[in-house]
Short mmCIF file of C-alpha atoms and ligand atoms in Angstrom, two decimals:
data_model
loop_
_atom_site.label_atom_id
_atom_site.label_comp_id
_atom_site.label_asym_id
_atom_site.label_seq_id
_atom_site.Cartn_x
_atom_site.Cartn_y
_atom_site.Cartn_z
CA UNK A 11 -1.38 18.21 -10.71
CA UNK A 12 1.30 16.72 -8.94
CA UNK A 13 0.30 16.92 -5.11
CA UNK A 14 -1.62 14.34 -3.78
CA UNK A 15 -4.00 17.19 -2.23
CA UNK A 16 -7.27 15.16 -1.11
CA UNK A 17 -8.15 17.17 2.07
CA UNK A 18 -8.52 14.97 4.99
CA UNK A 19 -11.49 15.48 7.31
CA UNK A 20 -12.03 12.56 10.14
CA UNK A 21 -15.67 12.78 11.23
CA UNK A 22 -16.40 11.92 15.09
CA UNK A 23 -17.14 8.32 16.10
CA UNK A 24 -20.81 7.93 16.79
CA UNK A 25 -21.90 6.42 20.29
CA UNK A 26 -24.70 3.93 20.28
CA UNK A 27 -27.32 6.45 20.94
CA UNK A 28 -26.24 8.75 18.19
CA UNK A 29 -26.84 5.82 15.73
CA UNK A 30 -30.21 5.12 13.87
CA UNK A 31 -31.19 1.59 14.73
CA UNK A 32 -30.07 0.96 10.83
CA UNK A 33 -26.79 1.97 11.62
CA UNK A 34 -27.01 0.18 15.36
CA UNK A 35 -27.67 -3.22 13.62
CA UNK A 36 -24.32 -2.88 10.80
CA UNK A 37 -22.35 -1.78 13.76
CA UNK A 38 -23.78 -4.97 15.88
CA UNK A 39 -23.06 -6.98 12.90
CA UNK A 40 -19.46 -5.57 12.56
CA UNK A 41 -18.88 -6.17 16.06
CA UNK A 42 -19.69 -10.11 15.59
CA UNK A 43 -17.33 -10.27 13.29
CA UNK A 44 -19.81 -10.51 10.13
CA UNK A 45 -18.51 -9.60 6.61
CA UNK A 46 -20.19 -6.95 4.86
CA UNK A 47 -20.77 -7.61 1.33
CA UNK A 48 -21.51 -5.29 -1.29
CA UNK A 49 -25.05 -5.65 -1.69
CA UNK A 50 -25.47 -5.38 2.05
CA UNK A 51 -26.52 -2.04 3.00
CA UNK A 52 -24.10 0.33 4.98
CA UNK A 53 -23.63 3.57 6.04
CA UNK A 54 -22.43 6.12 3.21
CA UNK A 55 -19.49 7.10 5.48
CA UNK A 56 -18.26 3.29 5.56
CA UNK A 57 -18.71 3.32 1.81
CA UNK A 58 -16.55 6.02 0.76
CA UNK A 59 -13.68 5.45 3.74
CA UNK A 60 -13.68 2.12 1.99
CA UNK A 61 -13.40 3.79 -1.34
CA UNK A 62 -10.41 6.01 0.20
CA UNK A 63 -8.47 3.53 1.50
CA UNK A 64 -9.15 1.00 -0.90
CA UNK A 65 -8.06 3.14 -3.84
CA UNK A 66 -5.11 4.80 -2.32
CA UNK A 67 -3.71 0.98 -1.54
CA UNK A 68 -4.26 0.35 -5.38
CA UNK A 69 -2.50 3.17 -6.67
CA UNK A 70 0.50 2.77 -3.88
CA UNK A 71 0.66 -1.05 -5.55
CA UNK A 72 0.75 0.50 -9.25
CA UNK A 73 3.18 3.45 -8.43
CA UNK A 74 5.16 1.51 -6.31
CA UNK A 75 5.94 -0.41 -9.70
CA UNK A 76 7.94 2.50 -10.67
CA UNK A 77 10.80 2.45 -7.90
CA UNK A 78 11.66 -1.13 -8.68
CA UNK A 79 10.70 -1.65 -12.22
CA UNK A 80 13.46 1.05 -12.53
CA UNK A 81 16.11 -1.87 -12.09
CA UNK A 82 14.85 -4.50 -13.90
CA UNK A 83 17.45 -3.73 -16.50
CA UNK A 84 20.10 -3.43 -14.43
CA UNK A 85 20.00 -6.56 -11.83
CA UNK A 86 23.19 -7.86 -11.39
CA UNK A 87 22.32 -11.52 -12.48
CA UNK A 88 20.07 -13.05 -14.79
CA UNK A 89 18.44 -15.06 -11.86
CA UNK A 90 17.83 -11.70 -10.13
CA UNK A 91 16.33 -10.12 -12.84
CA UNK A 92 13.52 -12.81 -13.11
CA UNK A 93 12.84 -12.37 -9.61
CA UNK A 94 12.59 -9.01 -9.46
CA UNK A 95 10.39 -9.02 -13.05
CA UNK A 96 7.97 -11.79 -11.00
CA UNK A 97 7.79 -9.27 -7.90
CA UNK A 98 7.34 -6.26 -9.90
CA UNK A 99 4.35 -7.71 -12.05
CA UNK A 100 2.71 -9.21 -8.56
CA UNK A 101 2.64 -5.84 -7.27
CA UNK A 102 0.66 -5.35 -10.64
CA UNK A 103 -1.46 -7.71 -9.72
CA UNK A 104 -2.42 -6.20 -6.55
CA UNK A 105 -3.25 -3.24 -7.75
CA UNK A 106 -5.68 -4.99 -9.95
CA UNK A 107 -7.53 -7.03 -7.30
CA UNK A 108 -7.37 -3.80 -5.09
CA UNK A 109 -9.26 -1.70 -7.99
CA UNK A 110 -11.66 -4.66 -8.69
CA UNK A 111 -12.22 -4.51 -4.76
CA UNK A 112 -13.38 -1.01 -4.79
CA UNK A 113 -15.42 -1.02 -7.87
CA UNK A 114 -17.95 -3.37 -5.91
CA UNK A 115 -18.49 -0.09 -3.87
CA UNK A 116 -20.24 1.71 -6.95
CA UNK A 117 -17.01 3.68 -8.08
CA UNK A 118 -15.56 2.80 -11.86
CA UNK A 119 -12.32 2.10 -12.33
CA UNK A 120 -12.08 5.13 -14.62
CA UNK A 121 -12.77 7.48 -11.46
CA UNK A 122 -9.37 6.40 -9.58
CA UNK A 123 -7.39 6.30 -12.19
CA UNK A 124 -8.29 10.04 -13.19
CA UNK A 125 -7.60 10.88 -9.36
CA UNK A 126 -4.35 9.17 -9.68
CA UNK A 127 -3.31 10.76 -12.89
CA UNK A 128 -4.07 14.02 -11.84
CA UNK A 129 -2.85 14.12 -8.30
CA UNK A 130 -5.83 13.85 -6.41
CA UNK A 131 -5.38 10.96 -5.21
CA UNK A 132 -2.55 9.88 -2.40
CA UNK A 133 -0.62 6.80 -2.73
CA UNK A 134 1.77 5.38 -0.03
CA UNK A 135 4.66 8.37 0.83
CA UNK A 136 7.38 5.79 0.72
CA UNK A 137 7.29 5.37 -3.32
CA UNK A 138 8.36 9.13 -3.29
CA UNK A 139 11.84 8.22 -2.72
CA UNK A 140 14.52 7.28 -5.36
CA UNK A 141 16.05 3.81 -5.72
CA UNK A 142 19.88 4.84 -6.04
CA UNK A 143 21.75 1.35 -5.70
CA UNK A 144 20.87 -2.27 -6.59
CA UNK A 145 21.03 -2.43 -2.60
CA UNK A 146 18.14 -0.20 -2.04
CA UNK A 147 16.26 -2.57 -4.35
CA UNK A 148 17.24 -5.22 -1.57
CA UNK A 149 15.97 -2.48 1.29
CA UNK A 150 12.75 -2.29 -0.99
CA UNK A 151 11.72 -5.46 -0.12
CA UNK A 152 13.10 -6.15 3.43
CA UNK A 153 11.81 -2.99 4.71
CA UNK A 154 8.73 -1.58 2.41
CA UNK A 155 7.28 -4.94 1.81
CA UNK A 156 7.89 -6.00 5.38
CA UNK A 157 6.16 -2.83 6.66
CA UNK A 158 3.70 -3.64 3.77
CA UNK A 159 3.06 -7.13 5.33
CA UNK A 160 2.96 -5.64 8.88
CA UNK A 161 -0.16 -3.22 7.81
CA UNK A 162 -1.88 -6.02 5.53
CA UNK A 163 -2.02 -9.25 7.80
CA UNK A 164 -4.81 -7.54 10.24
CA UNK A 165 -6.46 -6.19 7.14
CA UNK A 166 -7.15 -10.16 6.53
CA UNK A 167 -9.82 -9.49 9.11
CA UNK A 168 -11.43 -6.50 7.93
CA UNK A 169 -14.93 -5.88 8.07
CA UNK A 170 -15.34 -5.36 4.31
CA UNK A 171 -15.53 -9.13 2.61
CA UNK A 172 -13.95 -8.57 -0.98
CA UNK A 173 -11.17 -6.18 0.95
CA UNK A 174 -10.02 -8.85 3.31
CA UNK A 175 -10.33 -11.88 0.90
CA UNK A 176 -7.63 -9.69 -1.90
CA UNK A 177 -5.64 -9.03 1.30
CA UNK A 178 -5.37 -13.16 2.11
CA UNK A 179 -4.03 -13.57 -1.73
CA UNK A 180 -2.02 -10.51 -1.46
CA UNK A 181 -0.24 -11.07 2.02
CA UNK A 182 0.94 -14.71 0.41
CA UNK A 183 3.09 -13.10 -1.95
CA UNK A 184 4.07 -10.16 0.16
CA UNK A 185 5.94 -12.65 2.19
CA UNK A 186 8.06 -13.79 -0.59
CA UNK A 187 8.74 -10.42 -1.61
CA UNK A 188 9.97 -9.32 2.07
CA UNK A 189 11.96 -12.54 2.17
CA UNK A 190 13.83 -11.81 -1.51
CA UNK A 191 14.43 -8.46 -0.35
CA UNK A 192 16.10 -9.58 3.11
CA UNK A 193 18.23 -12.19 1.06
CA UNK A 194 19.43 -9.33 -1.36
CA UNK A 195 20.53 -7.86 1.57
CA UNK A 196 22.34 -10.77 2.66
CA UNK A 197 24.29 -10.94 -0.60
CA UNK A 198 25.21 -7.52 -0.34
CA UNK A 199 26.73 -8.03 3.58
CA UNK A 200 28.57 -11.25 2.72
CA UNK A 201 30.01 -9.26 -0.42
CA UNK A 202 32.87 -7.06 -0.44
CA UNK A 203 33.04 -3.90 1.96
CA UNK A 204 31.96 -1.55 -0.77
CA UNK A 205 29.05 -3.86 -0.90
CA UNK A 206 28.43 -3.85 2.76
CA UNK A 207 28.86 -0.36 2.84
CA UNK A 208 26.21 -0.30 0.12
CA UNK A 209 23.55 -2.64 2.23
CA UNK A 210 24.54 0.41 5.20
CA UNK A 211 23.67 3.33 3.16
CA UNK A 212 20.55 1.82 2.13
CA UNK A 213 18.77 1.08 5.26
CA UNK A 214 20.32 4.74 6.28
CA UNK A 215 18.04 5.96 3.39
CA UNK A 216 14.92 3.88 3.73
CA UNK A 217 14.44 2.98 7.49
CA UNK A 218 12.93 6.51 8.72
CA UNK A 219 10.39 6.55 5.44
CA UNK A 220 9.78 2.80 6.05
CA UNK A 221 8.22 4.06 9.64
CA UNK A 222 6.20 6.96 8.02
CA UNK A 223 4.20 4.22 5.75
CA UNK A 224 2.30 3.44 8.77
CA UNK A 225 0.58 7.12 9.00
CA UNK A 226 0.66 9.52 11.33
CA UNK A 227 1.00 9.28 14.71
CA UNK A 228 -2.55 8.04 16.36
CA UNK A 229 -3.25 11.54 18.35
CA UNK A 230 -3.00 13.16 14.76
CA UNK A 231 -4.52 9.95 12.72
CA UNK A 232 -8.15 11.44 11.97
CA UNK A 233 -9.53 8.25 10.66
CA UNK A 234 -8.29 5.86 12.75
CA UNK A 235 -11.16 5.96 15.41
CA UNK A 236 -14.16 5.79 13.22
CA UNK A 237 -12.01 2.95 10.93
CA UNK A 238 -11.02 0.84 13.98
CA UNK A 239 -15.00 1.00 15.14
CA UNK A 240 -15.97 -0.54 11.73
CA UNK A 241 -13.08 -2.70 11.33
CA UNK A 242 -11.57 -1.12 8.20
CA UNK A 243 -8.61 -0.98 10.35
CA UNK A 244 -7.69 -3.51 12.93
CA UNK A 245 -4.52 -1.73 14.62
CA UNK A 246 -3.82 1.59 14.84
CA UNK A 247 -0.69 3.35 13.22
CA UNK A 248 1.47 3.34 16.10
CA UNK A 249 0.40 -0.32 17.33
CA UNK A 250 1.71 -1.41 14.17
CA UNK A 251 5.33 0.89 14.01
CA UNK A 252 6.00 -0.60 16.95
CA UNK A 253 5.59 -4.27 15.85
CA UNK A 254 7.45 -3.55 12.68
CA UNK A 255 10.45 -1.99 14.98
CA UNK A 256 10.67 -4.76 17.06
CA UNK A 257 10.40 -7.35 14.24
CA UNK A 258 12.79 -5.55 12.19
CA UNK A 259 15.69 -4.60 14.56
CA UNK A 260 16.81 -8.37 15.36
CA UNK A 261 16.85 -8.79 11.35
CA UNK A 262 19.31 -5.51 11.07
CA UNK A 263 21.63 -7.30 13.85
CA UNK A 264 21.29 -10.68 12.03
CA UNK A 265 22.99 -8.37 8.89
CA UNK A 266 25.28 -6.86 10.72
CA UNK A 267 23.82 -3.44 10.09
CA UNK A 268 22.72 -0.60 12.18
CA UNK A 269 19.14 1.62 11.73
CA UNK A 270 20.40 5.09 11.71
CA UNK A 271 18.75 6.26 15.15
CA UNK A 272 21.11 7.38 17.95
CA UNK A 273 18.22 6.69 19.94
CA UNK A 274 16.92 3.21 19.43
CA UNK A 275 16.96 1.01 22.44
CA UNK A 276 15.62 -2.09 24.20
CA UNK A 277 13.21 -1.53 27.04
CA UNK A 278 13.25 -3.93 29.45
CA UNK A 279 10.05 -2.75 31.27
CA UNK A 280 7.83 -2.44 28.28
CA UNK A 281 9.70 -5.46 25.91
CA UNK A 282 9.69 -3.31 22.93
CA UNK A 283 12.09 -1.24 21.57
CA UNK A 284 11.98 2.53 22.11
CA UNK A 285 12.95 4.65 19.22
CA UNK A 286 13.81 8.16 18.00
CA UNK A 287 11.57 11.00 16.82
CA UNK A 288 10.20 10.66 13.31
CA UNK A 289 10.21 13.68 10.95
CA UNK A 290 6.59 14.39 10.65
CA UNK A 291 7.23 17.60 8.38
CA UNK A 292 9.09 15.68 6.18
CA UNK A 293 6.32 12.81 5.92
CA UNK A 294 3.65 15.86 5.13
CA UNK A 295 5.80 17.26 2.78
CA UNK A 296 6.12 14.32 0.52
CA UNK A 297 2.29 13.59 0.84
CA UNK A 298 1.46 17.08 -0.36
CA UNK A 299 3.71 16.26 -3.40
CA UNK A 300 6.88 17.68 -2.60
CA UNK A 301 8.99 14.78 -2.14
CA UNK A 302 11.92 13.78 -4.21
CA UNK A 303 10.10 11.74 -7.04
CA UNK A 304 6.16 12.88 -6.69
CA UNK A 305 6.54 14.66 -10.03
CA UNK A 306 8.64 11.97 -11.55
CA UNK A 307 5.99 9.10 -10.29
CA UNK A 308 2.84 11.02 -11.86
CA UNK A 309 4.75 11.49 -15.04
CA UNK A 310 5.65 8.42 -15.56
CA UNK A 311 2.14 7.17 -14.68
CA UNK A 312 0.47 9.61 -17.00
CA UNK A 313 2.85 8.85 -19.66
CA UNK A 314 2.27 4.85 -19.43
CA UNK A 315 -1.89 5.68 -19.47
CA UNK A 316 -1.36 7.28 -23.16
CA UNK A 317 1.39 5.23 -24.27
CA UNK A 318 -1.67 2.22 -23.31
CA UNK A 319 -4.21 3.80 -25.07
CA UNK A 320 -4.05 2.15 -27.87
CA UNK A 321 -4.37 -1.40 -25.91
CA UNK A 322 -7.58 -0.09 -24.26
CA UNK A 323 -8.49 0.99 -27.52
CA UNK A 324 -8.32 -2.24 -29.54
CA UNK A 325 -9.74 -4.09 -26.59
CA UNK A 326 -12.67 -2.50 -26.40
CA UNK A 327 -12.69 -2.61 -30.22
CA UNK A 328 -12.51 -5.94 -30.29
CA UNK A 329 -15.18 -6.66 -27.63
CA UNK A 330 -17.45 -4.65 -29.37
CA UNK A 331 -16.94 -6.79 -32.76
CA UNK A 332 -17.54 -9.76 -30.99
CA UNK A 333 -20.72 -8.28 -28.88
CA UNK A 334 -21.98 -7.37 -32.57
CA UNK A 335 -21.28 -11.03 -33.92
CA UNK A 336 -23.13 -12.42 -30.89
CA UNK A 337 -25.72 -10.28 -31.08
CA UNK A 338 -26.49 -11.00 -35.22
CA UNK A 339 -26.27 -14.81 -34.14
CA UNK A 340 -28.87 -14.34 -31.77
CA UNK A 341 -31.56 -12.09 -34.34
CA UNK A 342 -30.15 -15.03 -36.60
CA UNK A 343 -31.84 -17.87 -34.19
CA UNK A 344 -35.08 -15.34 -33.57
CA UNK A 345 -36.03 -14.84 -36.81
N1 FAQ B 3 1.57 7.70 2.45
O1 FAQ B 3 -5.98 9.59 9.67
P1 FAQ B 3 -4.83 8.53 8.75
C1 FAQ B 3 2.65 -1.24 -0.20
C2 FAQ B 3 -2.43 9.77 4.92
S1 FAQ B 3 1.20 -1.30 -0.27
C3 FAQ B 3 0.33 8.52 2.24
O2 FAQ B 3 -3.92 7.66 9.80
P2 FAQ B 3 -5.71 6.23 7.39
C4 FAQ B 3 2.85 -3.05 -1.46
C5 FAQ B 3 -3.98 9.20 4.95
O3 FAQ B 3 -4.67 8.57 3.50
C6 FAQ B 3 1.37 0.50 1.10
N2 FAQ B 3 -1.12 9.11 2.74
O4 FAQ B 3 -5.33 7.87 7.96
C7 FAQ B 3 4.17 -2.46 -2.39
C8 FAQ B 3 -4.86 10.40 5.39
O5 FAQ B 3 -5.11 11.46 4.20
P3 FAQ B 3 -7.01 11.22 3.68
C9 FAQ B 3 0.20 0.93 1.24
C10 FAQ B 3 -0.75 8.61 3.74
O6 FAQ B 3 -6.35 6.17 6.25
C11 FAQ B 3 5.61 -2.91 -1.40
C12 FAQ B 3 -3.94 11.15 6.32
O7 FAQ B 3 -2.95 10.83 5.82
N3 FAQ B 3 -0.55 0.63 2.14
O8 FAQ B 3 3.50 -1.07 0.00
C13 FAQ B 3 0.01 7.62 4.36
O9 FAQ B 3 -6.62 5.72 8.62
C14 FAQ B 3 6.58 -2.79 -2.43
C15 FAQ B 3 -4.34 10.81 7.54
O10 FAQ B 3 -3.98 9.35 8.14
C16 FAQ B 3 -2.17 0.61 2.26
O11 FAQ B 3 -2.59 1.55 1.79
C17 FAQ B 3 1.52 7.26 3.86
N4 FAQ B 3 2.14 6.63 4.01
O12 FAQ B 3 -4.25 5.20 7.64
C18 FAQ B 3 4.22 -2.19 -3.69
C19 FAQ B 3 -2.43 -0.13 3.34
N5 FAQ B 3 -0.35 7.45 5.65
O13 FAQ B 3 -6.86 9.87 2.57
C20 FAQ B 3 5.57 -2.25 -4.07
C21 FAQ B 3 -3.84 0.22 3.65
C22 FAQ B 3 -1.57 8.09 6.15
O14 FAQ B 3 -7.89 11.72 4.24
C23 FAQ B 3 6.63 -2.19 -3.92
N6 FAQ B 3 -3.95 1.60 4.15
N7 FAQ B 3 -1.89 8.87 4.80
O15 FAQ B 3 -6.59 12.40 2.83
C24 FAQ B 3 -4.29 1.87 5.58
O16 FAQ B 3 -3.60 0.51 6.09
C25 FAQ B 3 -4.48 3.20 6.12
O17 FAQ B 3 -5.20 3.74 5.15
C26 FAQ B 3 -3.11 3.75 6.60
C27 FAQ B 3 -3.55 5.13 6.95
C28 FAQ B 3 -2.38 3.01 7.59
C29 FAQ B 3 -1.75 3.96 4.95
#
């Protein structure tokens, strides 16, 4: 039940000769940067790929509320508590826009929720790690939201209209999230030696999982080639990971912290940082459901779903009562 066990399968990208006339016309629209809207014709696998990616993205936002939600009652000041509360609510809002965007492709909210709760659907690997100290909340905002923005800014130009428009709004809020995380880290490094040590410890634990967020290396990423041809993805996993490293190392230097990578080195020839090998066994273990918190996360979502049942029932009963009233009013008017 707790494994994120959706089987991964990548189809070979079709050449123009292998496409039907309709598929060629569709690809031409994408190449001309014309957005695809819900009522437009689309290849079935374009629709399915979008449902997979957008619903996984939505689930990530919803499960992503848990590691930080865990610290709302323990935030060190009232101001930090209010900021964190607002941030966690934003993540819930992002999940809702994204579920709506996925619904335009013909999947229901119930189907997506069921896939998450049963452990069939994937959500980002990063949210299966624990937030052990307050410094982890800084590291999540700085690194996890930082990685999320790096991935989502290009998605504003994605070919599917509803997803691209959702990303524009989400990105505005994510930049605030990243800055609040960096602000927590700044406060920690300016504090006592113990606080600085907590910030370094949080960076040590979140660094590698943050790099894994971008997905497997390009040569093993099954979906990238087709998703890039369809502009569902604008950059490859490795391109975004490299941009993230290049952007984040100067920020770590500014904080006076160091990333836990002895192989990290500025490469003058390429104008990028070289970095050490990522433990992909760890990544695949986590996405198969065996990370440190997979069970806990799904238990929490299942419990929330059960405890929220009365709210859903009450909302439906209220809507039905009003539909009945409206029906009686229009029947009285006709008679
Ligand atoms: N975790 O062929 P690819 C956030 C799976 S939002 C789990 O490269 P693709 C906000 C992948 O699904 C974070 N699974 O796949 C926030 C596929 O399996 P499948 C979420 C992963 O789709 C911050 C298989 O591996 N963002 O953090 C991961 O082309 C703070 C093969 O991979 C998005 O979802 C992973 N990290 O590229 C909230 C952005 N990576 O489906 C709260 C949109 C890969 O065949 C607090 N998504 N897999 O069974 C994307 O850009 C892409 O889907 C990628 C993966 C880049 C994630």
